[in-house]
Rosetta silent file (secondary structure, phi, psi, omega in degrees, C-alpha in Angstrom):
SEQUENCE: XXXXXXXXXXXXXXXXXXXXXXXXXXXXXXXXXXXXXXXXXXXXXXXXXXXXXXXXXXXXXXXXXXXXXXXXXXXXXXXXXXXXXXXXXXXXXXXXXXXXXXXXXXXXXXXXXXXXXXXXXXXXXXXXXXXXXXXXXXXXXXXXXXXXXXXXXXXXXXXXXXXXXXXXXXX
SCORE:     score description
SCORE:     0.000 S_00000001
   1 L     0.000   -9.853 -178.736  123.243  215.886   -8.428 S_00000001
   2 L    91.613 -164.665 -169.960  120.670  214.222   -6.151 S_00000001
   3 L  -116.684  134.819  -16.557  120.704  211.375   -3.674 S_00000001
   4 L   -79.828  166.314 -163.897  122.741  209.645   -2.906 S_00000001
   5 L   -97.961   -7.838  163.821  125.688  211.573   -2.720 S_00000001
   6 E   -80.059  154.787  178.451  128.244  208.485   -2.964 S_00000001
   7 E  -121.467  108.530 -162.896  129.108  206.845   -6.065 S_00000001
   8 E  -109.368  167.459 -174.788  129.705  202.898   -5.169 S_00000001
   9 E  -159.777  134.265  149.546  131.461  200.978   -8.304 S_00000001
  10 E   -67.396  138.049  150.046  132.908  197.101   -7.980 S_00000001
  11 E  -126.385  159.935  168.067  136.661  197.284   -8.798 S_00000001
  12 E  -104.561  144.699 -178.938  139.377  194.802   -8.748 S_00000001
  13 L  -109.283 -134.469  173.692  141.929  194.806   -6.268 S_00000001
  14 H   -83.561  138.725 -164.338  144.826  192.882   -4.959 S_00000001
  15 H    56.771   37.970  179.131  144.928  189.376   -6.397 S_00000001
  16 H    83.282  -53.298  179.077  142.177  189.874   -8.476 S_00000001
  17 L   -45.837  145.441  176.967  139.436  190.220   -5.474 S_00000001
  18 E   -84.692  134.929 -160.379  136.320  192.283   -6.021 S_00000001
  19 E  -151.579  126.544  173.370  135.842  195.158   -4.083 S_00000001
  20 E  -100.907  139.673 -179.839  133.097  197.623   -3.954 S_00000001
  21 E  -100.712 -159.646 -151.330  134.647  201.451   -3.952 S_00000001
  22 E  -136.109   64.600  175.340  133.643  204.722   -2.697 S_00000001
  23 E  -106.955  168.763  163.436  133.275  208.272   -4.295 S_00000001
  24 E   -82.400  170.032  161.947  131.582  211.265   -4.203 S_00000001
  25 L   -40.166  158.999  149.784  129.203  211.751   -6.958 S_00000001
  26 L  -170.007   12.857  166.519  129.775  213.438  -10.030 S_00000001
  27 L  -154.451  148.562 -173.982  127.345  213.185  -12.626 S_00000001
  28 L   -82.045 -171.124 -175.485  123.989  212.821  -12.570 S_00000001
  29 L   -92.992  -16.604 -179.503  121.929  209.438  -13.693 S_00000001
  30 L    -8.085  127.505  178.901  120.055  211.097  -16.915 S_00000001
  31 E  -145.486  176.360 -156.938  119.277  209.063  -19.545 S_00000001
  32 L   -98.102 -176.773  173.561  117.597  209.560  -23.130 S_00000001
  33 L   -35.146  -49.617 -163.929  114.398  208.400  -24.295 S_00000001
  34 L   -94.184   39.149 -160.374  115.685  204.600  -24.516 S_00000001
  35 L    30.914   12.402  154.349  116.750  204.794  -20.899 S_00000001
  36 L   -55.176  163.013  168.593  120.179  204.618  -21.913 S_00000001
  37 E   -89.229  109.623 -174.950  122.814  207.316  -20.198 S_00000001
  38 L   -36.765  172.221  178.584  123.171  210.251  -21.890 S_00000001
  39 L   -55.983  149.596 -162.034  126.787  210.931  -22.779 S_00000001
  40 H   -74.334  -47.237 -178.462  129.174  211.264  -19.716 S_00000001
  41 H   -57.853   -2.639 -178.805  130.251  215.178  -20.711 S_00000001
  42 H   -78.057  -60.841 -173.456  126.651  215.545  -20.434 S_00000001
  43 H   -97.066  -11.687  174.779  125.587  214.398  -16.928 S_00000001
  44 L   -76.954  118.981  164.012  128.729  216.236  -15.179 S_00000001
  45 L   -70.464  145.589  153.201  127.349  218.864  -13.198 S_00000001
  46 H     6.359  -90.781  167.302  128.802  222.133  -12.588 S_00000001
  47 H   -67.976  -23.781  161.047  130.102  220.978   -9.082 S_00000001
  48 H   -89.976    4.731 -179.996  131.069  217.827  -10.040 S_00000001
  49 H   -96.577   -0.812  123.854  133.118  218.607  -12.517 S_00000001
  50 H   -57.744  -40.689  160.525  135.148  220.546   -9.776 S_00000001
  51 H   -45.580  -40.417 -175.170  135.090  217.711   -7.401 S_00000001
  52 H   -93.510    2.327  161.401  137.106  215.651  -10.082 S_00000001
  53 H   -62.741  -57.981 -138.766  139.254  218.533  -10.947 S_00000001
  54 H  -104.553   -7.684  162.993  140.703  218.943   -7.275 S_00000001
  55 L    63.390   77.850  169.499  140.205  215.185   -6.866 S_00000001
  56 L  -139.387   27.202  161.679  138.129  215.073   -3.602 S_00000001
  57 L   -78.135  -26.838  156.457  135.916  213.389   -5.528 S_00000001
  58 L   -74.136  -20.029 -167.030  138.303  210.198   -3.908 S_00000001
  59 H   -37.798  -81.012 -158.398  137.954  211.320   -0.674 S_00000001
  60 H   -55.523    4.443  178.746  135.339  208.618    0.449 S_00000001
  61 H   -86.152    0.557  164.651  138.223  205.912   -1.005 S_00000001
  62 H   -65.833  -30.497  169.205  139.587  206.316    2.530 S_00000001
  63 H   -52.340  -29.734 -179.111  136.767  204.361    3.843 S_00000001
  64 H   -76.578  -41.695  163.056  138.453  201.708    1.468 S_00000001
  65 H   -54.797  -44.681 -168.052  142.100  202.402    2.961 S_00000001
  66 H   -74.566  -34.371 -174.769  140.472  201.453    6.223 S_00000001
  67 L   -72.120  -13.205 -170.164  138.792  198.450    5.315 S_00000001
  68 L    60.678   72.557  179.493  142.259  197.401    4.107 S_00000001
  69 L  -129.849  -31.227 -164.667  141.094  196.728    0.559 S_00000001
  70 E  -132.257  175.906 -165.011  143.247  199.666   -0.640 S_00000001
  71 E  -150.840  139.693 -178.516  146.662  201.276    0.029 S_00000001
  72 E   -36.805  -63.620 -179.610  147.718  204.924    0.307 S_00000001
  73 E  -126.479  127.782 -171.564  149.519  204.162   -2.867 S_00000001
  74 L   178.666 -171.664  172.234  149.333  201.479   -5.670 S_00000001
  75 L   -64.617  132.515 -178.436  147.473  200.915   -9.354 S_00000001
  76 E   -60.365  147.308  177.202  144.625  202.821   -9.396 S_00000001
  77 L   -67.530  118.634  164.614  141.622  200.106   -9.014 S_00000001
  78 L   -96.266  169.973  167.405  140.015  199.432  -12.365 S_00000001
  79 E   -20.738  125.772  173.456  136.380  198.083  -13.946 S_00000001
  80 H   -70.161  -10.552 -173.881  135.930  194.497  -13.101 S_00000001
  81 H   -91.761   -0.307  169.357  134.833  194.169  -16.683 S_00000001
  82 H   -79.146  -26.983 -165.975  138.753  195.074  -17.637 S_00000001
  83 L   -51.299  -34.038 -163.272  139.687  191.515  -16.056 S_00000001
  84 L  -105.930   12.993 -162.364  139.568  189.220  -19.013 S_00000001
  85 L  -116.489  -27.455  165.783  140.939  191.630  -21.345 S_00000001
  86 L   -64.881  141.207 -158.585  144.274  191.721  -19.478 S_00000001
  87 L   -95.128  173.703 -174.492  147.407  190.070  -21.210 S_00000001
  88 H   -88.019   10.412  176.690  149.585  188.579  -17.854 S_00000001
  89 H   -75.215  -84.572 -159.477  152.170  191.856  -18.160 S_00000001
  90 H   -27.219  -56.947 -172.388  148.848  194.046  -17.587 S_00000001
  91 H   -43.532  -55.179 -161.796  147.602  190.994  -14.729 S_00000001
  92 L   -66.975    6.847  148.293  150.616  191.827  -12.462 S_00000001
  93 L   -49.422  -31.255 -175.765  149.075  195.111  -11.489 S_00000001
  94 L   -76.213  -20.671 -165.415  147.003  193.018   -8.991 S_00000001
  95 L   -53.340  -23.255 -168.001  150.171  191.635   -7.190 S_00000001
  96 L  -123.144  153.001  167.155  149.707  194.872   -5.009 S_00000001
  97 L   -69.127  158.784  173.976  146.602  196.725   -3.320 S_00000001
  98 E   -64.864  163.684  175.931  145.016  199.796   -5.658 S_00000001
  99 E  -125.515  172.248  179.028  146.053  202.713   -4.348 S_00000001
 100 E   -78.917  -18.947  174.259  143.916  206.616   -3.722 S_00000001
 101 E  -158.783  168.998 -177.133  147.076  207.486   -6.081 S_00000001
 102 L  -169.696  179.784  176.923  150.066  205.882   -7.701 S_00000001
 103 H   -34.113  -53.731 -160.677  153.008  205.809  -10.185 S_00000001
 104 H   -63.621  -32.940 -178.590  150.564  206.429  -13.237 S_00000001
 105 H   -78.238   -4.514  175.473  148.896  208.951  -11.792 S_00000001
 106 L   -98.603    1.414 -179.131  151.952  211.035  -11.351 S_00000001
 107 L  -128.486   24.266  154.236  152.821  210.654  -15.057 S_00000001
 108 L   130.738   11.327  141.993  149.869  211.766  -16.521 S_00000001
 109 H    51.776 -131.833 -172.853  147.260  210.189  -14.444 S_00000001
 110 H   -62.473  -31.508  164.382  144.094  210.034  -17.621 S_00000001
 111 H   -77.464   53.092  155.815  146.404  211.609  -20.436 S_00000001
 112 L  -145.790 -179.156 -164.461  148.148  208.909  -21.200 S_00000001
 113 L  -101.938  173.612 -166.252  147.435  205.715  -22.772 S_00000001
 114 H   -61.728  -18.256 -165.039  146.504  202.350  -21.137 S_00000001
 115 H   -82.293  -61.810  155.574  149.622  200.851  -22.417 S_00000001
 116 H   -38.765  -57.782  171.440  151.417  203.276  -20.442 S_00000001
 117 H   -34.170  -67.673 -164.254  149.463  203.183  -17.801 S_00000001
 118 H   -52.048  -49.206 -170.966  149.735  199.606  -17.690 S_00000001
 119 H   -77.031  -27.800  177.423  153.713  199.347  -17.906 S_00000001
 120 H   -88.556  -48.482 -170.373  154.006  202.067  -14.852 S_00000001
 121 H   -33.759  -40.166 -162.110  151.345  200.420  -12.583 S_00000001
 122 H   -85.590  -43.759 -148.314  153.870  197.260  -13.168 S_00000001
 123 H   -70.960  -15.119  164.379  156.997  199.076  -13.061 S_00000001
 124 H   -77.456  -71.773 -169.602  155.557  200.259   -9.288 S_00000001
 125 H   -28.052  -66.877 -170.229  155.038  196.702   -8.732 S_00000001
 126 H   -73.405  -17.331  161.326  158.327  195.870   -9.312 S_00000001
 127 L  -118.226   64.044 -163.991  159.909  198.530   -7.525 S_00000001
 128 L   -85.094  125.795  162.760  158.005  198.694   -4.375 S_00000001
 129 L  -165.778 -163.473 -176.697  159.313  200.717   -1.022 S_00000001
 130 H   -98.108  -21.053  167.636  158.418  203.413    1.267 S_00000001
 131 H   -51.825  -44.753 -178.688  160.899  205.460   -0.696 S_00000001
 132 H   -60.969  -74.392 -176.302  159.024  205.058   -3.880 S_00000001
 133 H   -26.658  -66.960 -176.304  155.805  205.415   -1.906 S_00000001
 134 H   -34.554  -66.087  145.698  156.946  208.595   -0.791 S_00000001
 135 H   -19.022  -60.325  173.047  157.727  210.118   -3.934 S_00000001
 136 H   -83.342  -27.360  146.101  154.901  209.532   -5.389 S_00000001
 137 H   -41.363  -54.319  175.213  152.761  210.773   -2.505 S_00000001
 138 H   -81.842  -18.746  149.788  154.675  214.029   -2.538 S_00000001
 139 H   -51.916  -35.376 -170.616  154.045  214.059   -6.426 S_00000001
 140 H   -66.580  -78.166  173.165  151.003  213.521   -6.353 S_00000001
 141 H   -23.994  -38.424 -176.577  149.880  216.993   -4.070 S_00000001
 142 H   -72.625  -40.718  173.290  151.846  218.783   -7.145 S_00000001
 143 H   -57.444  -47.236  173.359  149.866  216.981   -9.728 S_00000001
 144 H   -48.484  -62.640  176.235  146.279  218.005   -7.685 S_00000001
 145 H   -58.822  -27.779  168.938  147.272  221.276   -7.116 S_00000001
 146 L   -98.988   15.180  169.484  148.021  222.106  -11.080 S_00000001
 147 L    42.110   55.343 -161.481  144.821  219.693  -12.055 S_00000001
 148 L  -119.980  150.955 -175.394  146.700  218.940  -14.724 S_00000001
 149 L    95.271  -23.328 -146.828  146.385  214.931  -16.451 S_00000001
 150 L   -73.062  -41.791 -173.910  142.665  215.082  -15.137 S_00000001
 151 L  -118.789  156.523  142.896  140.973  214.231  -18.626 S_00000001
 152 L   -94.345  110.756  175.865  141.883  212.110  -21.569 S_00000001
 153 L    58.374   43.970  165.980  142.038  214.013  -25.121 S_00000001
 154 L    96.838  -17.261  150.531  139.019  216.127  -24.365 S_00000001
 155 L   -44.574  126.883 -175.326  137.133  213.435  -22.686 S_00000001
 156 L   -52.944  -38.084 -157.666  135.559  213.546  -19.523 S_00000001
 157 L  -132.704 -166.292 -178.088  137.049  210.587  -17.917 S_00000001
 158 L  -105.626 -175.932 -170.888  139.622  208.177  -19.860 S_00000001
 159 L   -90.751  174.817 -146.949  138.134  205.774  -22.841 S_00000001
 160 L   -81.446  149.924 -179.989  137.211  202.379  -21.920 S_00000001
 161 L   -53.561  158.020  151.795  140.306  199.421  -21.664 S_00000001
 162 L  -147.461   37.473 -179.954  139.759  197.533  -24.864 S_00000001
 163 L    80.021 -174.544  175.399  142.276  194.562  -24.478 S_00000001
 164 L  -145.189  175.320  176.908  145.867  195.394  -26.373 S_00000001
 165 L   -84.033  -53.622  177.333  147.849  193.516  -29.260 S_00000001
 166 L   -47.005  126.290 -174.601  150.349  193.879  -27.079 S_00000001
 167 L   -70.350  -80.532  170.286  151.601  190.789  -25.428 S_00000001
 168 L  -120.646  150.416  164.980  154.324  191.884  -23.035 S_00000001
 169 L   -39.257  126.964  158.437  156.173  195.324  -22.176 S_00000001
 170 L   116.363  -53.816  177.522  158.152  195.623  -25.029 S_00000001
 171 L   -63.640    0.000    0.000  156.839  193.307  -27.578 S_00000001
């Protein structure tokens, strides 16, 4: 995949703050004639699309854990370009640091939809303990180990936030 072998990204964290993260690589930069980037299903190499199966393609988010930016467990971090597109339901994911894994990701991690997504990330939020934590920590090894959740609907990765209708859980 080339140099460098990190993948840096801004994300948002807790309370909104910007944060730059930490991966390995996993597709290369290729782009078409109009120096746009080819299609994502495109640019995954071979090995990286085994790094993000077995998900040690996160690894280097420990460096993030250390920095205290991140948490063992929480809402996964997402695109800072997701921020203004969040309804104040969605917003209370930030109340907590992101975590290297978390409620969502133990319920279908990319195959499910953002709405979901959104409503467990709070529903951690709201039920925060080391009990919880735990849980979802030892889910989580079960989820890795069957690589299962890993893509959405044939997609490499999941498709991009694109605000909701939705107001609140519920509405």
């Amino acid at each position: 995949m080339g140099s460098p072998i990190f993948f840096r990204q801004e994300r948002v964290g807790l309370n909104e703050q910007i944060f730059m993260i930490y991966k390995f690589r996993t597709m290369t930069d290729e782009r078409n004639e109009n120096g746009e980037f080819i299609p994502e299903h495109l640019r995954h190499t071979k090995f990286g699309r085994w790094l993000r199966s077995t998900s040690l393609d996160e690894l280097p988010e420990l460096f993030n854990i250390f920095k205290g930016e991140m948490s063992i467990v929480g809402p996964r971090p997402l695109l800072v370009k997701y921020l203004p597109l969040y309804n104040e339901h969605q917003k209370r994911r930030h109340e907590v640091k992101p975590g290297l894994t978390g409620f969502a990701q133990v319920n279908g991690r990319n195959a499910i939809s953002w709405e979901e997504r959104f409503n467990l990330d709070v529903e951690y939020v709201d039920h925060l303990s080391f009990g919880f934590d735990m849980k979802i920590i030892l889910r989580t090894f079960g989820k890795v180990f069957s690589r299962e959740g890993i893509n959405y609907e044939g997609d490499v990765t999941m498709e991009d936030f694109t605000g909701s209708d939705i107001k609140e859980k519920g509405s």
